[in-house]
Amino acid sequence: MQKEIAIAAHDLRMTYPGVRPVHALKGVSLDIHQGEMLLVMGPSGSGKSTLLSIIGGLLTPTGGSVTAAGTELTHLRRKELARFRLQNFGYVFQGFNLFNSMTGSENVELAFHVRGIQGRSARRAARDLLVHLGLEEHANRPARDLSGGEKQRVAIARALAGNPCAILADEPTSQLDAENGAIVTNIFTDLARSRGTTVVITSHDYRIRRAAERVVLLDDGRL
Amino acid sequence: MPRFFVALCGIVFAVTLLTVQVALFTGFSNSTTLPIAESTADIWVTAPEMLYFEGTLPLPYSDVAKVRAVPGVQRAEALSLSVARWRSPHDLLALGRVIGFDPNGTLFDPDGADRSTLQRLRAPYAFAIDATQMGILDLHHTGQSGLIGALPARFAYVTHGTQPIVSATFFYTSLETANAYTPSALSFFAPPGAAPPPLEGSDPIMYVLVKASDPSASAQLAAAIERRVPHVRALTRDAMIATTRDYWVKRTGIGFVLTLIALMGAFVGVVIVGQILYTSINEHLQEYGTLKAIGVNDAYLYGVIALQASCMALIAYFPSLALTFGIRAISAGRGVDILITPGGALLVLVIALAICIGAGMAAMQRVTQADPALVFRA
């Protein structure tokens, strides 16, 4: 049975202005299905991060449209876009982007706080996520003291805090060793297969390439 | 942590600067009205032309009796004020002001001295001065003598905290001695060694101090005095303080300069704190960007910055207050009054919070304008 389309990008174009304008995307169209694990590959400067930013509602394209969860993102105002991101997307970053002075648990709790879940409920929900990702022993350590793999798992827990319909991950394993890279890849695979979460990843990691349901190659702003 | 400490030091410096300047301004403002504060009078009667405590024209001494006769006046005493030309035992010259009052009276008592101390001013040509003025007058201990005009003047006792920083030295003495020192008085030509004579009805005084039978009705009594005694102006104690303070603060260069310095302190504070918060926000831009990427709205981010700025203001406030008390202790006895009142301390806290939050909001522009997509650029 054909899966429902979670994110649909149509003829995306992105030009960064400047003395010499950079055409990062030159008409990219892409349908991403619900529960699909999609890997976007391509050389540096091919437009992978730009594509991820646009389909993740972080960047407005100069042309084309993106529809996610039935909403046309390119028509939303800044505030509406922020609310949409909060309710529908989770992000995982190459550099983890954790708050280093906070504990792992507090980093995840913060994601609940900004969604209006406070106090004990937030603590319990954060702990559940960290336990699910095998981090129960490290929950109360400051993020700065965690290993790269642990940090990335905390970042994934944070991304899952709002139970998003899609996770967008930019080079999530590039700073991890082989063992932790494999753990993180398995988490993404499990998210897509068991929970039906759409996972869009940009990466060069061959392990993700093997695990991904579909791989698309982006080169010079074109698929 | 060291970075936070450096940032905190900067804010402590800015808030201390502000606190000292507010305290200086408060001290100055308070100092200008010290002679009025030393009196327990409910009403001050003087010439209609009065601008401030020292800036008024004389009344005849006979006005004291006229004021005393107004119903509702419980007590009335004279206060005189004239120029003094001081010559020290070692021929050092200085200008001052002679303030004459009744040492047997109850309405004026510099430094709240006890009866026996005040009685020392009953002796002819005896005077008291503030401790900060001893060096200026070349006096080292009580009992020393000099000249005021051509008449002898003997240093009888020391007062503390009675000298306005804006005024020439105040010589506190009896009405009779003050009258003798007044250049226009006939007693100026009194033979050497003679005690100054009592005041006559035509002798000049500057104020009639009034104790009202009902202090709560001082304003009505002041109006009654103005109706019953011709060519005088009667001010309640609060009005007298406000008139004198306003004159110094609003109509003189020194008031303008101190106001300007206080405002500059606040401005420097804004610049320093703004710079610190801007740098701090820049350093954490990736973290703020992460929050924005997650979908946190600007109001939440403003709240985070306001909380951070408020915490910094509060943490910096108490060391700043302690430093200001230290500076006050160092400057004590040098004629500079750094006065920290509860109201002034509260004002500084409010300004410090406003400065920090305002600077934080300005620095917040860096975050609101930041591109949330920056988080995907490692």
Coordinates of C-alpha atoms in Angstrom, one line a residue:
Chain A
M1 CA 0.0 0.0 0.0
Q2 CA 1.3 3.5 -0.9
K3 CA 2.2 5.5 2.2
E4 CA 0.8 8.9 2.8
I5 CA 3.0 11.9 1.7
A6 CA 4.3 13.7 4.8
I7 CA 6.4 16.4 3.0
A8 CA 6.0 17.5 -0.5
A9 CA 8.5 19.8 -2.1
H10 CA 7.7 21.3 -5.5
D11 CA 10.2 23.1 -7.8
L12 CA 12.2 24.5 -4.9
R13 CA 14.6 27.3 -5.8
M14 CA 16.9 29.1 -3.5
T15 CA 19.2 32.0 -4.4
Y16 CA 21.3 33.6 -1.7
P17 CA 21.7 37.3 -2.7
G18 CA 25.1 39.0 -2.9
V19 CA 27.5 40.5 -5.3
R20 CA 27.7 37.1 -6.9
P21 CA 24.3 35.5 -6.1
V22 CA 24.5 31.8 -5.1
H23 CA 21.9 29.5 -6.6
A24 CA 21.8 26.8 -4.0
L25 CA 18.7 25.0 -5.3
K26 CA 17.6 25.0 -8.9
G27 CA 14.2 23.4 -9.0
V28 CA 14.0 20.5 -6.6
S29 CA 10.8 18.5 -6.4
L30 CA 10.6 15.7 -3.8
D31 CA 7.8 13.7 -2.0
I32 CA 8.7 12.2 1.3
H33 CA 6.3 9.6 2.7
Q34 CA 5.1 9.1 6.2
G35 CA 7.4 6.8 8.2
E36 CA 10.0 6.9 5.4
M37 CA 13.7 7.2 6.2
L38 CA 15.1 9.3 3.5
L39 CA 18.8 10.0 3.0
V40 CA 19.9 13.1 1.1
M41 CA 23.5 12.7 -0.2
G42 CA 25.7 15.0 -2.2
P43 CA 29.0 16.8 -2.2
S44 CA 29.8 19.8 0.0
G45 CA 28.0 22.9 -1.4
S46 CA 25.4 20.8 -3.3
G47 CA 22.5 22.4 -1.3
K48 CA 21.8 19.6 1.2
S49 CA 21.6 21.9 4.2
T50 CA 19.6 24.4 2.3
L51 CA 17.1 21.7 1.2
L52 CA 16.8 20.5 4.8
S53 CA 16.3 24.0 6.1
I54 CA 13.5 24.7 3.6
I55 CA 11.6 21.5 4.0
G56 CA 12.1 21.9 7.8
G57 CA 10.4 25.4 7.7
L58 CA 13.6 27.2 8.8
L59 CA 14.2 28.9 5.5
T60 CA 11.8 30.4 3.0
P61 CA 12.7 29.5 -0.6
T62 CA 12.9 32.1 -3.3
G63 CA 10.7 29.9 -5.5
G64 CA 8.6 26.8 -5.3
S65 CA 6.5 25.4 -2.4
V66 CA 6.7 23.0 0.5
T67 CA 3.7 21.2 2.0
A68 CA 4.1 19.4 5.3
A69 CA 1.3 17.8 7.4
G70 CA -1.2 19.3 5.0
T71 CA 0.1 22.8 5.5
E72 CA 1.7 25.0 2.8
L73 CA 4.8 26.3 4.7
T74 CA 5.8 28.9 2.2
H75 CA 2.6 30.8 2.9
L76 CA 3.1 30.9 6.6
R77 CA 4.3 34.0 8.5
R78 CA 7.3 33.9 10.7
K79 CA 5.3 33.3 13.9
E80 CA 3.1 30.7 12.3
L81 CA 6.1 28.9 10.9
A82 CA 7.7 28.8 14.4
R83 CA 4.5 27.3 15.8
F84 CA 4.4 24.8 13.0
R85 CA 8.0 23.7 13.6
L86 CA 7.3 23.4 17.3
Q87 CA 4.3 21.1 16.7
N88 CA 5.5 19.0 13.8
F89 CA 9.2 18.8 13.5
G90 CA 12.2 17.7 15.5
Y91 CA 15.8 18.6 14.6
V92 CA 19.1 16.9 15.1
F93 CA 22.2 18.8 14.4
Q94 CA 25.7 17.8 13.4
G95 CA 27.2 19.7 16.3
F96 CA 24.5 18.5 18.8
N97 CA 23.6 22.1 19.8
L98 CA 22.9 21.1 23.4
F99 CA 23.0 23.6 26.3
N100 CA 26.3 22.5 27.8
S101 CA 25.7 23.9 31.3
M102 CA 22.4 21.9 31.6
T103 CA 22.2 18.3 32.3
G104 CA 21.0 15.9 29.6
S105 CA 17.7 15.6 31.3
E106 CA 17.3 19.4 31.5
N107 CA 18.1 19.8 27.8
V108 CA 15.2 17.4 27.0
E109 CA 12.9 19.1 29.7
L110 CA 13.5 22.4 28.0
A111 CA 11.9 21.1 24.8
F112 CA 8.9 20.2 26.9
H113 CA 8.9 23.6 28.6
V114 CA 8.7 25.5 25.4
R115 CA 5.7 23.3 24.5
G116 CA 4.0 24.3 27.7
I117 CA 4.7 21.1 29.7
Q118 CA 6.3 22.1 33.0
G119 CA 7.5 20.7 36.3
R120 CA 7.1 17.0 37.2
S121 CA 5.3 16.1 33.9
A122 CA 8.3 17.5 31.9
R123 CA 10.8 15.7 34.1
R124 CA 9.0 12.4 33.8
A125 CA 8.5 12.7 30.0
A126 CA 12.2 13.6 29.6
R127 CA 13.3 10.7 31.7
D128 CA 11.1 8.3 29.7
L129 CA 12.7 9.4 26.4
L130 CA 16.3 9.2 27.8
V131 CA 15.6 5.7 29.2
H132 CA 14.2 4.7 25.8
L133 CA 17.4 5.8 24.2
G134 CA 19.6 4.0 26.8
L135 CA 20.7 7.2 28.6
E136 CA 19.2 6.7 32.1
E137 CA 22.6 6.6 33.8
H138 CA 23.7 9.9 32.1
A139 CA 20.5 11.9 32.5
N140 CA 21.8 14.0 35.4
R141 CA 25.3 14.7 34.0
P142 CA 26.0 18.1 32.4
A143 CA 25.9 17.9 28.7
R144 CA 29.4 19.1 28.4
D145 CA 30.6 15.9 30.2
L146 CA 28.8 13.5 27.9
S147 CA 30.5 11.7 25.0
G148 CA 29.7 12.5 21.4
G149 CA 27.4 9.6 21.1
E150 CA 25.6 10.4 24.4
K151 CA 25.2 14.0 23.3
Q152 CA 23.6 13.0 20.0
R153 CA 21.2 10.6 21.8
V154 CA 20.2 13.5 24.1
A155 CA 19.7 15.7 21.0
I156 CA 17.5 13.0 19.5
A157 CA 15.5 12.7 22.8
R158 CA 15.1 16.5 22.6
A159 CA 13.9 16.3 19.0
L160 CA 11.3 13.7 20.0
A161 CA 10.0 15.8 22.9
G162 CA 7.0 17.1 21.0
N163 CA 6.2 13.7 19.4
P164 CA 6.9 15.2 15.9
C165 CA 5.7 13.7 12.7
A166 CA 9.1 14.3 11.1
I167 CA 12.7 14.3 12.3
L168 CA 15.2 16.3 10.2
A169 CA 18.8 15.5 10.9
D170 CA 21.9 17.2 9.4
E171 CA 25.0 15.0 9.3
P172 CA 24.0 13.4 12.6
T173 CA 26.8 10.8 12.7
S174 CA 29.7 12.9 11.3
Q175 CA 31.2 13.6 14.7
L176 CA 30.6 10.1 16.1
D177 CA 32.8 7.1 16.2
A178 CA 31.7 3.9 14.4
E179 CA 30.0 2.4 17.4
N180 CA 28.0 5.5 18.3
G181 CA 27.3 6.1 14.6
A182 CA 25.7 2.7 14.4
I183 CA 23.7 3.3 17.6
V184 CA 22.3 6.6 16.3
T185 CA 21.6 5.1 12.9
N186 CA 19.6 2.3 14.6
I187 CA 17.6 4.8 16.6
F188 CA 16.6 6.6 13.4
T189 CA 15.7 3.3 11.7
D190 CA 13.6 2.3 14.7
L191 CA 11.9 5.7 14.8
A192 CA 10.8 5.3 11.1
R193 CA 9.8 1.7 11.3
S194 CA 8.2 1.4 14.8
R195 CA 6.8 4.8 15.4
G196 CA 6.1 5.8 11.8
T197 CA 8.1 9.0 12.2
T198 CA 9.4 10.5 8.9
V199 CA 13.1 10.8 9.1
V200 CA 15.1 13.0 6.6
I201 CA 18.8 12.9 7.0
T202 CA 21.7 14.5 5.1
S203 CA 24.8 12.5 5.5
H204 CA 27.8 10.8 3.8
D205 CA 27.7 7.9 6.3
Y206 CA 27.5 4.5 4.5
R207 CA 25.7 2.9 7.5
I208 CA 22.9 5.3 7.1
R209 CA 22.9 4.7 3.4
R210 CA 22.4 1.0 4.1
A211 CA 19.7 1.7 6.6
A212 CA 17.8 4.3 4.6
E213 CA 14.7 3.3 2.7
R214 CA 15.5 5.7 -0.1
V215 CA 18.6 7.7 -1.0
V216 CA 18.5 10.8 -3.2
L217 CA 21.5 12.5 -4.6
L218 CA 21.7 16.3 -4.7
D219 CA 24.3 17.8 -7.0
D220 CA 24.7 21.5 -7.8
G221 CA 21.2 22.3 -6.6
R222 CA 19.5 19.6 -8.6
L223 CA 18.3 16.1 -7.7
Chain B
M1 CA 32.8 30.9 34.8
P2 CA 35.8 33.4 34.4
R3 CA 33.9 35.0 31.5
F4 CA 30.8 35.3 33.6
F5 CA 32.9 36.8 36.4
V6 CA 34.4 39.4 34.0
A7 CA 31.0 40.3 32.7
L8 CA 29.7 40.6 36.3
C9 CA 32.7 42.9 37.2
G10 CA 31.7 45.1 34.3
I11 CA 28.1 45.3 35.5
V12 CA 29.2 45.9 39.1
F13 CA 31.4 48.8 37.8
A14 CA 28.5 50.3 35.9
V15 CA 26.0 49.9 38.8
T16 CA 28.6 51.2 41.3
L17 CA 29.1 54.3 39.1
L18 CA 25.4 54.8 39.0
T19 CA 25.0 54.2 42.7
V20 CA 27.8 56.6 43.7
Q21 CA 26.4 59.3 41.4
V22 CA 22.8 58.9 42.7
A23 CA 24.2 58.9 46.2
L24 CA 26.3 62.0 45.4
F25 CA 23.2 63.7 44.0
T26 CA 21.1 62.7 47.0
G27 CA 23.9 63.9 49.3
F28 CA 24.1 67.2 47.6
S29 CA 20.4 67.6 47.5
N30 CA 20.1 66.7 51.1
S31 CA 23.1 68.9 52.1
T32 CA 21.5 72.1 50.7
T33 CA 18.7 71.8 53.2
L34 CA 20.7 70.9 56.3
P35 CA 20.1 74.1 58.3
I36 CA 16.4 73.7 57.8
A37 CA 16.6 70.1 58.9
E38 CA 18.3 71.2 62.1
S39 CA 15.3 73.2 63.1
T40 CA 12.1 71.9 64.6
A41 CA 10.1 74.9 63.4
D42 CA 6.9 74.1 61.5
I43 CA 6.9 77.4 59.7
W44 CA 9.7 79.7 58.3
V45 CA 8.8 83.4 58.0
T46 CA 11.0 85.5 55.8
A47 CA 11.1 88.2 53.2
P48 CA 8.8 87.7 50.1
E49 CA 11.9 87.8 47.9
M50 CA 13.4 84.6 49.4
L51 CA 14.9 82.3 46.8
Y52 CA 16.6 79.7 49.1
F53 CA 17.9 79.5 52.6
E54 CA 20.8 81.8 52.2
G55 CA 19.2 83.9 49.4
T56 CA 16.8 86.2 51.2
L57 CA 16.4 89.7 52.5
P58 CA 16.3 90.8 56.1
L59 CA 13.3 91.4 58.3
P60 CA 13.3 93.7 61.4
Y61 CA 13.6 91.9 64.7
S62 CA 10.3 93.4 65.7
D63 CA 8.6 91.0 63.3
V64 CA 9.2 88.2 65.8
A65 CA 6.8 89.8 68.2
K66 CA 4.2 90.3 65.4
V67 CA 4.4 86.7 64.4
R68 CA 4.2 85.6 68.0
A69 CA 1.0 87.5 68.3
V70 CA -0.7 85.5 65.5
P71 CA -3.3 83.0 67.0
G72 CA -2.1 79.5 66.6
V73 CA 1.6 80.4 67.1
Q74 CA 3.0 78.5 70.0
R75 CA 6.5 79.8 69.8
A76 CA 8.5 82.2 67.6
E77 CA 12.3 82.6 67.5
A78 CA 14.6 84.7 65.4
L79 CA 17.3 83.3 63.1
S80 CA 19.9 85.7 61.5
L81 CA 22.2 85.1 58.7
S82 CA 25.1 87.4 57.6
V83 CA 28.4 87.4 55.8
A84 CA 31.5 86.7 57.9
R85 CA 35.1 87.6 57.1
W86 CA 37.2 85.3 59.2
R87 CA 40.9 85.9 60.1
S88 CA 42.6 82.9 61.8
P89 CA 45.2 83.1 64.6
H90 CA 47.8 82.8 61.9
D91 CA 46.2 85.5 59.7
L92 CA 44.6 83.0 57.3
L93 CA 41.5 84.6 55.7
A94 CA 38.2 82.9 54.8
L95 CA 34.7 83.9 54.0
G96 CA 31.8 82.4 55.9
R97 CA 28.2 82.9 57.1
V98 CA 27.2 83.8 60.6
I99 CA 24.0 82.0 61.7
G100 CA 22.6 83.6 64.8
F101 CA 20.0 81.9 66.9
D102 CA 18.8 81.8 70.5
P103 CA 20.8 79.1 72.4
N104 CA 18.0 79.2 75.1
G105 CA 15.4 78.6 72.4
T106 CA 14.0 75.3 71.2
L107 CA 13.5 75.8 67.5
F108 CA 17.1 75.7 66.2
D109 CA 19.8 73.4 67.4
P110 CA 22.8 72.6 65.1
D111 CA 23.7 68.9 65.4
G112 CA 21.1 68.4 68.2
A113 CA 23.5 69.6 70.9
D114 CA 22.4 69.3 74.5
R115 CA 21.5 72.3 76.6
S116 CA 24.9 72.6 78.4
T117 CA 26.8 72.6 75.0
L118 CA 24.4 75.1 73.6
Q119 CA 25.0 77.4 76.6
R120 CA 28.6 77.8 75.5
L121 CA 27.3 80.0 72.8
R122 CA 25.8 82.4 75.4
A123 CA 29.4 83.6 76.0
P124 CA 30.1 86.7 74.0
Y125 CA 31.7 86.1 70.6
A126 CA 31.6 82.3 71.0
F127 CA 30.9 80.2 67.9
A128 CA 30.5 76.6 66.8
I129 CA 31.5 75.2 63.4
D130 CA 31.3 71.9 61.6
A131 CA 34.3 69.5 62.0
T132 CA 34.9 69.6 58.3
Q133 CA 35.6 73.4 58.4
M134 CA 38.3 73.4 61.0
G135 CA 41.1 72.9 58.5
I136 CA 39.7 75.6 56.2
L137 CA 39.6 78.1 59.1
D138 CA 43.1 77.0 60.4
L139 CA 41.5 75.9 63.7
H140 CA 42.7 72.8 65.5
H141 CA 40.9 72.7 68.8
T142 CA 38.2 74.5 70.7
G143 CA 39.2 77.5 72.7
Q144 CA 41.2 79.0 69.8
S145 CA 40.3 82.5 68.8
G146 CA 40.4 84.6 65.6
L147 CA 38.5 87.6 64.3
I148 CA 35.2 87.9 62.4
G149 CA 35.4 91.4 60.9
A150 CA 37.1 93.4 63.5
L151 CA 35.6 91.6 66.5
P152 CA 37.0 88.6 68.4
A153 CA 35.6 85.1 67.8
R154 CA 36.2 82.1 70.0
F155 CA 35.8 78.5 68.9
A156 CA 33.4 77.1 71.5
Y157 CA 32.4 73.6 70.1
V158 CA 32.3 71.4 67.1
T159 CA 29.3 70.2 65.3
H160 CA 29.1 67.2 62.9
G161 CA 27.2 66.9 59.6
T162 CA 25.9 70.5 59.7
Q163 CA 27.8 72.1 56.9
P164 CA 26.2 72.2 53.4
I165 CA 28.8 71.3 50.7
V166 CA 27.5 74.3 48.6
S167 CA 28.0 76.9 51.3
A168 CA 30.8 78.9 52.8
T169 CA 31.6 78.0 56.5
F170 CA 28.6 78.4 58.8
F171 CA 29.6 80.0 62.1
Y172 CA 26.8 79.2 64.6
T173 CA 26.5 81.7 67.3
S174 CA 24.0 83.6 69.5
L175 CA 21.7 86.2 68.0
E176 CA 23.5 89.0 69.9
T177 CA 27.0 88.0 68.7
A178 CA 25.7 87.4 65.1
N179 CA 24.2 90.9 65.3
A180 CA 27.5 92.4 66.4
Y181 CA 29.2 90.7 63.5
T182 CA 26.7 92.1 61.0
P183 CA 28.6 94.9 59.2
S184 CA 25.6 97.2 59.2
A185 CA 24.8 96.9 62.9
L186 CA 25.7 99.8 65.2
S187 CA 27.2 97.2 67.6
F188 CA 29.9 96.7 65.0
F189 CA 31.5 99.7 66.5
A190 CA 31.2 98.5 70.0
P191 CA 34.3 99.0 72.2
P192 CA 36.7 96.0 72.4
G193 CA 35.8 93.6 75.2
A194 CA 32.2 94.7 75.6
A195 CA 29.5 92.0 75.3
P196 CA 27.2 92.5 72.3
P197 CA 24.0 94.2 73.3
P198 CA 20.5 92.6 72.9
L199 CA 18.8 93.0 69.6
E200 CA 16.5 96.0 69.1
G201 CA 13.3 96.0 67.0
S202 CA 15.1 97.5 64.0
D203 CA 18.0 95.0 64.0
P204 CA 18.0 92.7 60.9
I205 CA 17.2 89.1 61.1
M206 CA 16.5 86.7 58.2
Y207 CA 13.9 84.3 59.6
V208 CA 11.3 84.0 62.2
L209 CA 11.0 80.3 63.1
V210 CA 7.5 79.3 64.2
K211 CA 6.2 76.4 66.2
A212 CA 2.5 75.9 65.6
S213 CA 0.1 75.0 68.3
D214 CA -1.3 72.4 65.9
P215 CA 1.5 71.3 63.5
S216 CA -1.1 69.5 61.3
A217 CA -2.6 73.0 60.5
S218 CA 0.8 74.5 59.5
A219 CA -0.3 75.5 56.0
Q220 CA -3.3 77.4 57.4
L221 CA -1.2 79.1 60.0
A222 CA 1.4 80.1 57.4
A223 CA -1.4 81.8 55.4
A224 CA -2.7 83.5 58.5
I225 CA 0.8 84.9 59.3
E226 CA 1.1 86.3 55.8
R227 CA -2.3 88.0 56.3
R228 CA -1.4 89.4 59.7
V229 CA 2.2 90.4 59.3
P230 CA 2.9 92.7 56.3
H231 CA 5.6 92.1 53.8
V232 CA 6.5 88.6 54.8
R233 CA 6.4 85.2 53.3
A234 CA 5.6 82.2 55.5
L235 CA 6.5 78.7 54.3
T236 CA 5.9 75.4 55.9
R237 CA 9.0 73.3 56.7
D238 CA 8.4 71.1 53.7
A239 CA 7.9 74.1 51.4
M240 CA 11.1 75.7 52.7
I241 CA 13.0 72.5 52.1
A242 CA 11.5 72.1 48.6
T243 CA 12.2 75.7 47.7
T244 CA 15.8 75.6 48.8
R245 CA 16.5 72.2 47.2
D246 CA 14.8 73.2 44.0
Y247 CA 16.9 76.3 43.8
W248 CA 20.2 74.4 44.1
V249 CA 19.1 71.4 41.9
K250 CA 17.3 73.2 39.2
R251 CA 18.6 76.8 39.1
T252 CA 22.3 76.4 39.7
G253 CA 25.2 75.0 37.7
I254 CA 26.2 72.6 40.4
G255 CA 22.7 71.0 40.4
F256 CA 22.8 70.8 36.6
V257 CA 26.2 69.3 36.6
L258 CA 25.4 66.6 39.2
T259 CA 22.1 65.8 37.4
L260 CA 24.1 65.5 34.1
I261 CA 26.7 63.3 35.8
A262 CA 24.0 61.0 37.2
L263 CA 22.4 60.8 33.7
M264 CA 25.8 60.1 32.2
G265 CA 26.4 57.4 34.8
A266 CA 23.1 55.8 33.7
F267 CA 24.2 56.2 30.0
V268 CA 27.6 54.6 30.6
G269 CA 25.8 51.8 32.5
V270 CA 23.6 51.2 29.5
V271 CA 26.6 51.1 27.2
I272 CA 28.7 48.8 29.4
V273 CA 25.8 46.4 30.2
G274 CA 24.6 46.5 26.6
Q275 CA 28.1 45.6 25.4
I276 CA 28.4 42.8 27.9
L277 CA 25.0 41.3 27.1
Y278 CA 25.5 41.7 23.4
T279 CA 28.8 39.8 23.6
S280 CA 27.2 37.2 25.7
I281 CA 24.3 36.8 23.3
N282 CA 26.7 36.6 20.4
E283 CA 28.7 33.8 22.1
H284 CA 25.5 31.9 22.7
L285 CA 23.9 32.7 19.3
Q286 CA 24.0 29.0 18.3
E287 CA 22.0 28.1 21.4
Y288 CA 19.4 30.8 20.7
G289 CA 19.4 29.7 17.1
T290 CA 18.6 26.2 18.3
L291 CA 15.7 27.4 20.3
K292 CA 14.4 29.4 17.3
A293 CA 14.8 26.4 15.1
I294 CA 12.8 24.3 17.5
G295 CA 10.1 26.8 17.2
V296 CA 10.4 28.9 20.3
N297 CA 8.7 32.3 19.8
D298 CA 10.4 35.6 20.3
A299 CA 8.4 36.3 23.5
Y300 CA 9.9 33.3 25.1
L301 CA 13.4 34.4 24.0
Y302 CA 12.8 37.9 25.3
G303 CA 11.8 36.3 28.6
V304 CA 15.0 34.3 28.8
I305 CA 17.1 37.4 28.0
A306 CA 15.1 39.6 30.5
L307 CA 15.6 36.9 33.2
Q308 CA 19.3 36.7 32.5
A309 CA 19.6 40.5 32.5
S310 CA 17.6 40.8 35.8
C311 CA 19.7 38.1 37.4
M312 CA 22.9 40.0 36.4
A313 CA 21.5 43.3 37.7
L314 CA 20.5 41.7 41.0
I315 CA 23.8 39.9 41.4
A316 CA 25.7 43.1 40.6
Y317 CA 23.5 45.3 42.7
F318 CA 24.6 44.2 46.2
P319 CA 28.4 44.3 45.6
S320 CA 27.8 47.8 44.1
L321 CA 25.9 48.9 47.1
A322 CA 28.7 47.6 49.4
L323 CA 31.3 49.4 47.3
T324 CA 29.4 52.6 47.5
F325 CA 29.2 52.3 51.3
G326 CA 33.0 51.8 51.2
I327 CA 33.5 54.9 49.1
R328 CA 31.2 56.8 51.5
A329 CA 33.3 55.7 54.5
I330 CA 36.5 56.8 52.7
S331 CA 35.0 60.2 51.8
A332 CA 33.5 60.8 55.2
G333 CA 34.8 64.0 56.9
R334 CA 36.0 65.5 53.6
G335 CA 32.9 67.6 53.1
V336 CA 31.5 65.3 50.4
D337 CA 28.2 63.7 51.3
I338 CA 27.6 60.4 49.6
L339 CA 24.1 59.7 50.9
I340 CA 22.5 56.3 50.4
T341 CA 18.9 56.5 51.5
P342 CA 16.5 53.6 51.2
G343 CA 14.7 55.5 48.5
G344 CA 17.9 56.1 46.6
A345 CA 19.0 52.5 47.0
L346 CA 15.6 51.4 45.6
L347 CA 15.9 53.9 42.8
V348 CA 19.3 52.5 41.8
L349 CA 17.9 48.9 41.9
V350 CA 15.1 50.0 39.6
I351 CA 17.5 51.8 37.3
A352 CA 19.9 48.9 37.3
L353 CA 17.1 46.5 36.4
A354 CA 15.9 48.9 33.7
I355 CA 19.4 49.4 32.3
C356 CA 20.1 45.6 32.2
I357 CA 16.7 44.6 30.8
G358 CA 16.8 47.5 28.3
A359 CA 20.3 46.6 27.2
G360 CA 19.3 43.0 27.0
M361 CA 16.3 43.9 24.8
A362 CA 18.6 45.9 22.5
A363 CA 21.0 43.0 22.3
M364 CA 18.1 40.7 21.7
Q365 CA 17.7 42.2 18.2
R366 CA 20.8 40.1 17.3
V367 CA 18.7 37.0 18.1
T368 CA 15.4 38.0 16.6
Q369 CA 17.2 38.9 13.3
A370 CA 19.2 35.7 13.4
D371 CA 18.4 33.2 10.7
P372 CA 17.1 30.0 12.3
A373 CA 18.7 28.1 9.5
L374 CA 22.1 29.0 10.9
V375 CA 21.8 25.9 13.1
F376 CA 22.3 23.7 10.1
R377 CA 25.6 25.4 9.2
A378 CA 28.1 23.6 11.4

